Coordinates of C-alpha atoms in Angstrom, one line a residue:
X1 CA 60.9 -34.8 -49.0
X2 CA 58.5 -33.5 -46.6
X3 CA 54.9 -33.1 -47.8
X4 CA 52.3 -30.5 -47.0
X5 CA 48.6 -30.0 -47.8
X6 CA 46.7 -30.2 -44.9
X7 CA 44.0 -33.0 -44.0
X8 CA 43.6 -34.0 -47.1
X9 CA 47.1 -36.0 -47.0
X10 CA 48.0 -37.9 -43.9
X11 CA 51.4 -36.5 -43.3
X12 CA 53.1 -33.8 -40.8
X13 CA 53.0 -30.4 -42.0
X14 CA 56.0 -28.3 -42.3
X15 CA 55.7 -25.5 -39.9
X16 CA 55.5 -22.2 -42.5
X17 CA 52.9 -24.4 -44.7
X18 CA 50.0 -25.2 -41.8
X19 CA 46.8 -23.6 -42.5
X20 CA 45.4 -21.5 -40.5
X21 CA 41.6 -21.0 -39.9
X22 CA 39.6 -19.8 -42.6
X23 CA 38.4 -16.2 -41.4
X24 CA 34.9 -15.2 -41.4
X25 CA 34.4 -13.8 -44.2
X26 CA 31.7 -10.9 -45.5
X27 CA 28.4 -11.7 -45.2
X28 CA 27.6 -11.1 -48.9
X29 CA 30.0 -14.0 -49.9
X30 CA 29.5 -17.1 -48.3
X31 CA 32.6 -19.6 -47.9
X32 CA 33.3 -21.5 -50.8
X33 CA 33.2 -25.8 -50.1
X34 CA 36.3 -27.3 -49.8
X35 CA 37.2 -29.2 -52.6
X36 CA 40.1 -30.6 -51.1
X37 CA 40.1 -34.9 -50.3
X38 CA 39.4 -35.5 -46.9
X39 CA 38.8 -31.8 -45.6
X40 CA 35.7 -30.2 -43.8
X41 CA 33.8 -27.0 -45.2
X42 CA 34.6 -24.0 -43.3
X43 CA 38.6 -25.3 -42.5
X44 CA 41.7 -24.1 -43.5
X45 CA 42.2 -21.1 -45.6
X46 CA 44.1 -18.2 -44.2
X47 CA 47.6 -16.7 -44.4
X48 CA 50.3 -19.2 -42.7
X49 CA 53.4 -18.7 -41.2
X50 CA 55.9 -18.1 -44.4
X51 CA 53.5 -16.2 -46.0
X52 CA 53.6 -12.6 -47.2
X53 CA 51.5 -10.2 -48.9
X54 CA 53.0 -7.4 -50.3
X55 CA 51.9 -3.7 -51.2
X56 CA 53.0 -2.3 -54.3
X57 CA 52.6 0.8 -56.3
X58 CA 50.6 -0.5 -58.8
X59 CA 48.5 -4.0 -59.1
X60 CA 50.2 -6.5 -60.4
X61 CA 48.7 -10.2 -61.2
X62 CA 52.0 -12.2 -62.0
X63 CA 54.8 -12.4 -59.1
X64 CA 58.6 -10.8 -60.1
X65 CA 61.1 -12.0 -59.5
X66 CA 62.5 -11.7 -55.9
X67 CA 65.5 -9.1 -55.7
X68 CA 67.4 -11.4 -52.7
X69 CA 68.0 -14.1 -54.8
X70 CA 70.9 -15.2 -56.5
X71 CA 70.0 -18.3 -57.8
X72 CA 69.0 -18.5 -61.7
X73 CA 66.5 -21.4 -61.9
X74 CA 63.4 -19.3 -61.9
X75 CA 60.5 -21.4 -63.6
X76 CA 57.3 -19.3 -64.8
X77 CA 54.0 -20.5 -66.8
X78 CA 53.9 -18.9 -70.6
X79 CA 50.2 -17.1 -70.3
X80 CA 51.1 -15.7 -74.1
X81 CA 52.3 -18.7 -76.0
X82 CA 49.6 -20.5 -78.0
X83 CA 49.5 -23.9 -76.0
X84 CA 49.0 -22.4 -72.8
X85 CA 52.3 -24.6 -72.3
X86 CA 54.6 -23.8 -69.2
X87 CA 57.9 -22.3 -70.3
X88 CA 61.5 -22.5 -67.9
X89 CA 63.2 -19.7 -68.7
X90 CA 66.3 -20.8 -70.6
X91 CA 64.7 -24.3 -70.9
X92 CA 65.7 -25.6 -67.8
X93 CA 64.0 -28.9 -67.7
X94 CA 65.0 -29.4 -71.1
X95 CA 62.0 -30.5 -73.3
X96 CA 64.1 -28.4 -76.4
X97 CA 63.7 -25.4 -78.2
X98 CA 60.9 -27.4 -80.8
X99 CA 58.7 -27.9 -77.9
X100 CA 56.5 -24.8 -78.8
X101 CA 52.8 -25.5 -79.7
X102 CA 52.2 -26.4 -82.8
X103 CA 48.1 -25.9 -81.8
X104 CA 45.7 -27.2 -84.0
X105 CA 42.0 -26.3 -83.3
X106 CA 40.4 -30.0 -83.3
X107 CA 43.2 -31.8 -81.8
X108 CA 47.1 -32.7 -83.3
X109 CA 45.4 -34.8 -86.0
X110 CA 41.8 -33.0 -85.8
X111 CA 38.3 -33.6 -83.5
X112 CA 35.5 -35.0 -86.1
X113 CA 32.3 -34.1 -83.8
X114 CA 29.3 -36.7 -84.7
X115 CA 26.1 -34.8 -86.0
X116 CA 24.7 -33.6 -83.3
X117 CA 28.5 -31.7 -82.6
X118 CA 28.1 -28.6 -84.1
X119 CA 29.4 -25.5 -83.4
X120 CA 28.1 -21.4 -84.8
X121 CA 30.6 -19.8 -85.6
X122 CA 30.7 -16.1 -83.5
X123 CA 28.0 -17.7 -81.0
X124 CA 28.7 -17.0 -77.7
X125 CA 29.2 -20.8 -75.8
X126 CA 26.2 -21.8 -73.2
X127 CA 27.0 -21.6 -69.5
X128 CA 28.3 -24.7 -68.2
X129 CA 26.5 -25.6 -64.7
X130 CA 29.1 -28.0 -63.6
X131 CA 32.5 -28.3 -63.7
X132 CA 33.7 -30.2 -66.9
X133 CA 37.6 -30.9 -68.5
X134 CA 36.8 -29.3 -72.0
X135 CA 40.4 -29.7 -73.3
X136 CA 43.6 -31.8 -73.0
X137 CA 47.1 -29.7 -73.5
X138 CA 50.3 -32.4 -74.4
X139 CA 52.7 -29.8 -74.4
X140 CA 55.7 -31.6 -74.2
X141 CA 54.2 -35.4 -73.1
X142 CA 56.0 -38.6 -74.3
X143 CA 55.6 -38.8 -78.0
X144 CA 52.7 -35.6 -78.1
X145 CA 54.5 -32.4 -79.0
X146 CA 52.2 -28.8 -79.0
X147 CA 48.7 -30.7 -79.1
X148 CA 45.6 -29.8 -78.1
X149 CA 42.8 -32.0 -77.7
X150 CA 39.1 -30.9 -77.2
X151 CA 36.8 -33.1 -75.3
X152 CA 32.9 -33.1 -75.9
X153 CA 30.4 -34.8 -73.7
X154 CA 31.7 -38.4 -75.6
X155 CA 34.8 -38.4 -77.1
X156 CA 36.6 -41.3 -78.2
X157 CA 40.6 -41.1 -79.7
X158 CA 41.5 -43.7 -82.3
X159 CA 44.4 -44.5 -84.4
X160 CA 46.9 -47.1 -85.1
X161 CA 48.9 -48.8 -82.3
X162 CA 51.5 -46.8 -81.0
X163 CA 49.8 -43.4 -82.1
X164 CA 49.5 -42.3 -78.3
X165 CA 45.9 -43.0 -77.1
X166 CA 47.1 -44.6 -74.0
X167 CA 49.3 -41.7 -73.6
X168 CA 46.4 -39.0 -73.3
X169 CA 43.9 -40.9 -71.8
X170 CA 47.1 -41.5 -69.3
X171 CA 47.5 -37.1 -69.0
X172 CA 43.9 -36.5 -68.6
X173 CA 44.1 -39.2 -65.2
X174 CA 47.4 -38.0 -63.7
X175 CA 46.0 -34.1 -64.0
X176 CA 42.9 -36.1 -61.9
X177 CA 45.3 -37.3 -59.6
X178 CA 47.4 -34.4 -58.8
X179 CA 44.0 -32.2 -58.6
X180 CA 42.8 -35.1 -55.4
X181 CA 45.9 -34.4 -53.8
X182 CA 48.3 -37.2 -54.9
X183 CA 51.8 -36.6 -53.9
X184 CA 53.7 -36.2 -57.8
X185 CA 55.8 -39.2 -56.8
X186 CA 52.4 -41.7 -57.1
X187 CA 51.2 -40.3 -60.0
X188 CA 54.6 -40.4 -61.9
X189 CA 56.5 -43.8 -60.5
X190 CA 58.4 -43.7 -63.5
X191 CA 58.5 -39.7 -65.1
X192 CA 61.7 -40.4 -67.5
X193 CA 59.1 -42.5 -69.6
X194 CA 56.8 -39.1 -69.8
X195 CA 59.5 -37.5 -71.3
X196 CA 59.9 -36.6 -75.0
X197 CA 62.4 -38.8 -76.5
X198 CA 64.1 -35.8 -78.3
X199 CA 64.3 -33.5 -75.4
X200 CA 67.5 -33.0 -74.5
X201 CA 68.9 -32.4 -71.0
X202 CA 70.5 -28.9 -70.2
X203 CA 73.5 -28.0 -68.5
X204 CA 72.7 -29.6 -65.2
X205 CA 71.3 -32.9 -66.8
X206 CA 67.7 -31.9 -66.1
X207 CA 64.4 -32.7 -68.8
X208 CA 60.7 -32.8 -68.2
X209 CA 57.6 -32.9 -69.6
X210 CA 54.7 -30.0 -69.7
X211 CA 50.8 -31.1 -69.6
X212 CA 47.3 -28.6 -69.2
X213 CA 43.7 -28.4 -69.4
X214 CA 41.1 -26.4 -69.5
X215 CA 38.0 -26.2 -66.6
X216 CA 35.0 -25.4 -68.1
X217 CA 32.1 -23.9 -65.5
X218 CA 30.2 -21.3 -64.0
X219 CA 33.6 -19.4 -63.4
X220 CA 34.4 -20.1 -67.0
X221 CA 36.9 -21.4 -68.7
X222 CA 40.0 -21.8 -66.5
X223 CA 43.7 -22.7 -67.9
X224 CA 45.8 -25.1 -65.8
X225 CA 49.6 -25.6 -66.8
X226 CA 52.2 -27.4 -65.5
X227 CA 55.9 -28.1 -66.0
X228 CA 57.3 -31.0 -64.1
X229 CA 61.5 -31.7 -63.8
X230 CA 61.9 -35.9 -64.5
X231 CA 65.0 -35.7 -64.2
X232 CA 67.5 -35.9 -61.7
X233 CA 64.9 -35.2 -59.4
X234 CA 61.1 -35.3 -59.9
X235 CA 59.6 -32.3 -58.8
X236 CA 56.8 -29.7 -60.2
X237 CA 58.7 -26.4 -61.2
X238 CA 56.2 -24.5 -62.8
X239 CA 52.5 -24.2 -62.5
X240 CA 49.7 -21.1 -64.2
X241 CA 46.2 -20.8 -63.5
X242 CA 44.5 -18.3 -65.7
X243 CA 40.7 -17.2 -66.1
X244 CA 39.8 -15.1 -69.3
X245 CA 43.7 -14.1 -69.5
X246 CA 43.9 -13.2 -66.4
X247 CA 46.7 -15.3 -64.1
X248 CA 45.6 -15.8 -60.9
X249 CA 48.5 -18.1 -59.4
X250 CA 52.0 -18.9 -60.6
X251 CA 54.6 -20.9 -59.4
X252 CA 58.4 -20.7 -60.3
X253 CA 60.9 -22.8 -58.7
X254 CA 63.4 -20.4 -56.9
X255 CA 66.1 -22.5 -54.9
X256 CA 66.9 -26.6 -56.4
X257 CA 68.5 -26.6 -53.0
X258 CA 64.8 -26.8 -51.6
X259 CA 61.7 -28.6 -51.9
X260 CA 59.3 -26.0 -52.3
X261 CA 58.0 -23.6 -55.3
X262 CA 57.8 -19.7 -54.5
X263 CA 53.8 -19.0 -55.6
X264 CA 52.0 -15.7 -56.0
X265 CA 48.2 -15.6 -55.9
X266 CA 46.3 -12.5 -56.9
X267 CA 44.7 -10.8 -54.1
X268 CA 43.6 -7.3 -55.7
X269 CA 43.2 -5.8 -52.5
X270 CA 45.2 -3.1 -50.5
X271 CA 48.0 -6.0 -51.3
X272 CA 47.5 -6.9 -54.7
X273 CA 49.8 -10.0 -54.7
X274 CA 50.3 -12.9 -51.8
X275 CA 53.7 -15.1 -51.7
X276 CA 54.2 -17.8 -50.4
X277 CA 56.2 -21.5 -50.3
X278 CA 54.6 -24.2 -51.3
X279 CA 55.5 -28.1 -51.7
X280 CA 56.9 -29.0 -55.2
X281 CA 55.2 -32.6 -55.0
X282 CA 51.9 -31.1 -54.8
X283 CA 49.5 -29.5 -57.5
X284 CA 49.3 -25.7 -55.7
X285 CA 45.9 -25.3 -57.5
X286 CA 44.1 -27.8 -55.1
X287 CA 46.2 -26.2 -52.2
X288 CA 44.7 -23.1 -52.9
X289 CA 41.2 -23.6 -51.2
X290 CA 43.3 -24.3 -47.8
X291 CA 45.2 -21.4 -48.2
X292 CA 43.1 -18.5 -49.9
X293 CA 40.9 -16.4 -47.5
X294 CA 38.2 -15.2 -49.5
X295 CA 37.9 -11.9 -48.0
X296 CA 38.3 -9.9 -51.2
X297 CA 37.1 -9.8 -54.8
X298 CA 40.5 -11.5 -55.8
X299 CA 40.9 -14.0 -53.9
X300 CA 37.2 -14.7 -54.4
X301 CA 37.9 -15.0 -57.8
X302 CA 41.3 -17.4 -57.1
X303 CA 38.8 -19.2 -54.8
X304 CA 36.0 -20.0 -57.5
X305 CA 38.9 -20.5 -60.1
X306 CA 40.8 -23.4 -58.0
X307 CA 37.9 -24.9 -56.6
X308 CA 36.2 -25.5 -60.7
X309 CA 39.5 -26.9 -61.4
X310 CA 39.5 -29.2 -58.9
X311 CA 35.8 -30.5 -58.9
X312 CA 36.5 -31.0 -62.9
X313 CA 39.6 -33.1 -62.3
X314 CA 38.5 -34.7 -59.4
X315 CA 35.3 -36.1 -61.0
X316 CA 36.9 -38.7 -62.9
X317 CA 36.0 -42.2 -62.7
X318 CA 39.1 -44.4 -64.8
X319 CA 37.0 -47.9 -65.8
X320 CA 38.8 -51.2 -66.9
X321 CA 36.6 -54.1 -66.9
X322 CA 38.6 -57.3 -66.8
X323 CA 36.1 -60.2 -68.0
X324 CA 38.2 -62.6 -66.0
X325 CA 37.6 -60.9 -62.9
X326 CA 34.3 -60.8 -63.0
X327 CA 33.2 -64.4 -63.4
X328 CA 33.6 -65.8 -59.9
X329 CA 30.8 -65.1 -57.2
X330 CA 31.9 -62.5 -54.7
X331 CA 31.1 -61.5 -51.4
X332 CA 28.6 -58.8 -50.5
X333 CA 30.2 -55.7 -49.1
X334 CA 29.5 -51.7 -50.1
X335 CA 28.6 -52.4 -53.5
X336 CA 30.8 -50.1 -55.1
X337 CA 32.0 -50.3 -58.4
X338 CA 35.7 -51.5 -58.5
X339 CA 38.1 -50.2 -61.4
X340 CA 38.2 -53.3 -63.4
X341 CA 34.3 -54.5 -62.6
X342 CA 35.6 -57.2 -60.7
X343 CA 32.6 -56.9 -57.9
X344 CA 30.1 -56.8 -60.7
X345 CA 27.9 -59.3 -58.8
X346 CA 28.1 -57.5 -56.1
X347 CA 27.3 -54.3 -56.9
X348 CA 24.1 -55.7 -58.9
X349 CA 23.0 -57.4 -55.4
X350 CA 23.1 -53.8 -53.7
X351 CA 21.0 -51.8 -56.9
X352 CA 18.6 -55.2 -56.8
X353 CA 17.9 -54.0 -53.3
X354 CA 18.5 -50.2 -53.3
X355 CA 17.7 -49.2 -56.2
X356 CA 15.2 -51.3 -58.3
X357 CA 14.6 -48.4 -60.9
X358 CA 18.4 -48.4 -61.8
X359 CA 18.8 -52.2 -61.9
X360 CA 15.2 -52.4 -63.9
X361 CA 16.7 -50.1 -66.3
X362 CA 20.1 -52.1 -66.6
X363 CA 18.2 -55.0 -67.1
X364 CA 16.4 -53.9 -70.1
X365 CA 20.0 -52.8 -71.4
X366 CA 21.3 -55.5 -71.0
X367 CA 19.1 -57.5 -73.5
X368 CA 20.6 -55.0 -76.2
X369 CA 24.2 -56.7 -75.9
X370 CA 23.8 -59.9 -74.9
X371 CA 22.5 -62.9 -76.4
X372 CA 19.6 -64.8 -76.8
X373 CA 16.8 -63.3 -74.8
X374 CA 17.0 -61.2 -71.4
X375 CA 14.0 -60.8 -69.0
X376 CA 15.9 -59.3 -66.2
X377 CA 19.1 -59.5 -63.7
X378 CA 19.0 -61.2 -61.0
X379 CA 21.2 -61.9 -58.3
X380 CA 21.6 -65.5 -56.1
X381 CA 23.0 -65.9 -52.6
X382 CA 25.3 -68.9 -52.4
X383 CA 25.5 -71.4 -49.2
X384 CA 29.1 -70.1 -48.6
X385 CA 27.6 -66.4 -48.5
X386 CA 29.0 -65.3 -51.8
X387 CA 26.3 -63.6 -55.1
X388 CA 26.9 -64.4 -57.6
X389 CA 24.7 -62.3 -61.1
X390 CA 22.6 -64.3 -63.5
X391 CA 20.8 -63.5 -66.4
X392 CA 17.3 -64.3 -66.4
X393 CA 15.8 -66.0 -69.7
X394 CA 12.2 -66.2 -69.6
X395 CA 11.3 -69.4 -69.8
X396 CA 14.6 -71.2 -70.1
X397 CA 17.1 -71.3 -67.2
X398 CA 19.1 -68.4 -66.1
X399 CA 22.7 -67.9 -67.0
X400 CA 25.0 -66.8 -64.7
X401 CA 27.2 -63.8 -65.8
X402 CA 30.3 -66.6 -65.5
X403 CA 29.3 -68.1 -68.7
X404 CA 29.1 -65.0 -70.6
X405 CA 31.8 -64.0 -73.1
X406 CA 34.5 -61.4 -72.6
X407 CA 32.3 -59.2 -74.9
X408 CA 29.5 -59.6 -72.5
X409 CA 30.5 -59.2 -69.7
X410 CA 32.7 -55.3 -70.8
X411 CA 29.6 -54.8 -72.7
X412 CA 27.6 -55.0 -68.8
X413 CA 30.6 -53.4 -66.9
X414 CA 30.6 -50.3 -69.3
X415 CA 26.7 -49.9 -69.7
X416 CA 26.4 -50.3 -65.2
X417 CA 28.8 -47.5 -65.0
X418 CA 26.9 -45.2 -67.2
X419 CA 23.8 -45.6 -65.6
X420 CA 24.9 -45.3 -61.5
X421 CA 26.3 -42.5 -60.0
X422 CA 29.6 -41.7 -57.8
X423 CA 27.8 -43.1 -55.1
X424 CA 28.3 -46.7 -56.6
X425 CA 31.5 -46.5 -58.1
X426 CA 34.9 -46.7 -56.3
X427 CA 36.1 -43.3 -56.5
X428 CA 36.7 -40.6 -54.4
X429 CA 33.5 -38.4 -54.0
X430 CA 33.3 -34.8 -53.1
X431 CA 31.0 -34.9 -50.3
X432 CA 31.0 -31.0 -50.4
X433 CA 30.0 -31.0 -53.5
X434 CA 25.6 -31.6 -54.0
X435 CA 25.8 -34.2 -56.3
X436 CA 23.7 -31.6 -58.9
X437 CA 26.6 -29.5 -59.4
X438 CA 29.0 -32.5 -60.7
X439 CA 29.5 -33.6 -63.7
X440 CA 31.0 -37.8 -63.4
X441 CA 33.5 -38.5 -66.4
X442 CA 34.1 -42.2 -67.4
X443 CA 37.4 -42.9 -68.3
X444 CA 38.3 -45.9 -70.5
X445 CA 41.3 -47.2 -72.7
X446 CA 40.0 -49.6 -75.3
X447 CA 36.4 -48.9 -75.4
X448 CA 34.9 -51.8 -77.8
X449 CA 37.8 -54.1 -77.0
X450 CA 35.8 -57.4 -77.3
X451 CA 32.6 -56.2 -78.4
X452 CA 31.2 -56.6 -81.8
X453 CA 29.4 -54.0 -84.2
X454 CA 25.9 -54.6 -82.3
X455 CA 27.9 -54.3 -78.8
X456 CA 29.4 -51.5 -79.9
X457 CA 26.1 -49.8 -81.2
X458 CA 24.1 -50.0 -78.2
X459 CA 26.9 -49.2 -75.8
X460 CA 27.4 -46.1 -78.4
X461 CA 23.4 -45.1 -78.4
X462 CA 23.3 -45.9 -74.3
X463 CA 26.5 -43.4 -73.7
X464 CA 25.2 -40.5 -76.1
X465 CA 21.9 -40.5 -74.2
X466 CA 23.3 -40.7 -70.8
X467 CA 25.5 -37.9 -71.6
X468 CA 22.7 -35.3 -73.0
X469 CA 21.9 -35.0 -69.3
X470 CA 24.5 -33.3 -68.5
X471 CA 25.6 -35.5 -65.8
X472 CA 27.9 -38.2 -67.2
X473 CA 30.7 -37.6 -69.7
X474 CA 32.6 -40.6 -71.5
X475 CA 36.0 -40.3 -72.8
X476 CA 38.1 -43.5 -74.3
X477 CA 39.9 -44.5 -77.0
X478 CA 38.6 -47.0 -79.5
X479 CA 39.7 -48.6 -82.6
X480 CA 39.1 -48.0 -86.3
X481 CA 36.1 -50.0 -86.7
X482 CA 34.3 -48.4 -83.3
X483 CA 35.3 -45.2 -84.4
X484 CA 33.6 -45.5 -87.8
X485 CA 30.2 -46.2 -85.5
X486 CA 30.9 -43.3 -83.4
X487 CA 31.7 -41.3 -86.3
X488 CA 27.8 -41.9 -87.5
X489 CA 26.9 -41.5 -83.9
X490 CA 25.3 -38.1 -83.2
X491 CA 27.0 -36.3 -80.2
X492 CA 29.7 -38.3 -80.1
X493 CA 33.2 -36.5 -81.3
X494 CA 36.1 -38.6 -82.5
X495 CA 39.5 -37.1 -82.0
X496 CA 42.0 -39.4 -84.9
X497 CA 45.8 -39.8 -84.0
X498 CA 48.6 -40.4 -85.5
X499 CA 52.5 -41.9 -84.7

């Protein structure tokens, strides 16, 4: 299947999806940034060869149907249903007829926001400076049928084994993925296991799954929904972006014969509506910026719409600390932050040297979850080159971080990530993006897995007061006990599941 998207995925275009130049456009709006992975400001957008705008008699902000086709597969998004799911026609991808939302304000089980999460009602919500994912949509996603989840600036899920925290902490990361770019193939290696277990296939053996969420910034709130075919082939066949109930892009798959989506973006100019092809393994929403002009007040609006989309999603930093990884010294290298911690050393050798206010404050957390006494972090060079961390103890020997328990050492992991920036974590940064105007979310399955009530407490206290900046979000799952702490926890919201 070929694969399109410009820089931002090292393959060969197909010729009628290459961007062309962005053109210059008025004064009065200067180009958006790119929020694509590995593109440039100022490259890209622009009509390309395949494209079409097309003048009609009246505006129009959804695409019809084309009249020269005969093929009856046409896939559109739902703007009116109550999930914001993404509806095939006749069911085509076969998630059944019960797959309507069955919405819940608070989440399929209900949110429980801590103290501080209180909410007028009639007041009109603050602006949101950066880009944030304020909701989670499981249409149709393994064992989630019509939930909604919000997400505050802590939110933890919790219920019994099996009552699907894995599986929306796993959503929330795939929408991520597909918003930096990542072919649908390497986000879904095996989609059958997304699908419901009840959805049946239709006439041409073909199910699927349907997952959203919500963008939150100074654009607004912004609705992304998707549809994506499992089975026989793996392929996106439906895709909505909306802004105050407005669509702004829809794609419908037109041809199975073919590997692309027909799309329709709103222009609301002399041609209120641009078509166009676009790959089916990609997420068209974080196309968009290669492909949308800016030169009128729609496409402005598409512009600012895609690009707070993808900022929200992309900002997501998935954190897995493996205790058993982090023991052994390591060698000094970038210093950043691995998924599962295992460079802890060294990434406390590079904020011992760069950044003395971050490790001092680090240090003095640290104290709160380990024990015996902590008077600092230090870090030692070994004679074969490797650091390895230690804890420093006053007046008794250090300890290194080796000896710590697995409680410890998440307990460090978790609280290091909360207090550094994407510039010492492993993740893919937007470098278009000032730093200022994102908002980092930490993503992590079992939160107080090892820790014990005291752990738990101060990782709680450190994350709540991290988050009222405004800079770092948290969002886990934890179990019954944690979630009890959180739920005495102010700002913290606690989402409950259940089988």
């Amino acid at each position: 299947m070929d694969l399109t998207g410009g820089p931002a995925l090292a393959r060969t275009p197909r010729p009628d999806t290459v961007p062309h130049p962005r053109p210059t456009p008025p004064s009065s709006q200067a180009p958006a940034p790119d929020t694509r992975r590995g593109t440039r400001p100022g490259q890209g957008p622009g009509p390309a060869p395949g494209t079409r705008t097309e003048p009609d008699a009246a505006p129009r902000t959804e695409p019809e149907p084309d009249t020269d086709t005969t093929v009856r597969t046409e896939t559109e998004t739902d703007p009116g249903g109550t999930d914001g799911s993404v509806k095939a026609g006749s069911d085509p991808i076969g998630t059944g007829a019960g797959a309507r939302a069955r919405t819940r304000a608070g989440g399929e089980a209900g949110a429980r926001p801590g103290a501080g999460a209180e909410s007028g009602a009639g007041a009109e919500p603050p602006a949101v400076p950066r880009p944030v994912v304020t909701e989670l949509r499981l249409s149709a996603y393994g064992g989630r049928r019509g939930a909604t989840y919000p997400l505050g600036p802590v939110t933890l899920f919790t219920g019994p084994s099996g009552s699907g925290k894995s599986t929306v902490l796993g959503a929330y990361e795939a929408l991520a993925r597909l918003g930096a770019g990542d072919p649908l193939a390497e986000v879904f290696p095996d989609p059958a296991a997304h699908v419901p277990e009840s959805a049946r296939p239709d006439s041409q053996g073909r199910r699927g799954f349907r997952i959203g969420c919500t963008v939150d910034g100074p654009a607004g709130p912004v609705r992304l929904d998707l549809a994506v075919q499992a089975e026989p082939e793996l392929r996106i066949v439906g895709e909505r972006l909306t802004r105050h109930g407005r669509t702004l892009l829809t794609t419908a798959l037109r041809d199975p014969g073919r590997s692309t989506v027909q799309a329709a973006w709103l222009t609301a100019g002399t041609t209120p509506v641009t078509r166009a092809p676009l790959p089916d393994d990609l997420l068209g929403t974080a196309l968009l910026p290669l492909r949308v002009a800016g030169a009128t007040e729609g496409q402005r609006e598409v512009l600012a719409a895609a690009e707070q989309t993808v900022v929200g999603l992309r900002s997501l930093f998935p954190c897995g600390p493996v205790p058993d990884r982090m023991r052994a010294p390591v060698l000094p290298g970038e210093g950043r932050l691995l998924r599962d911690c295992g460079n802890l050393a060294e990434v406390l050798h590079r904020t011992h040297n760069a950044c003395p206010r971050r490790h001092q404050r680090f240090a003095a957390v640290a104290g709160a979850g380990c024990a015996g006494p902590v008077t600092g972090v230090g870090v030692q060079r070994l004679p074969d080159g490797t650091v390895r961390a230690l804890l420093a103890r006053g007046t008794r020997p250090a300890t290194p971080l080796g000896r710590l328990g697995d409680g410890e050492l998440r307990y460090l992991a978790l609280a290091l990530t909360l207090l550094t920036g994407p510039g010492v974590l492993a993740m893919d940064r937007i470098a278009e993006v000032p730093d200022a105007m994102q908002c980092l979310t930490l993503l992590t399955d079992d939160l107080d897995r090892g820790l014990d009530a005291r752990q738990t407490a101060a990782l709680l206290a450190l994350t709540t007061a991290i988050a009222a900046d405004g800079h770092i979000r948290l969002v886990g799952s934890a179990g019954a006990e944690a979630a009890a702490q959180a739920r005495r926890t102010e700002g913290v919201t606690v989402v409950d599941l259940t089988p």
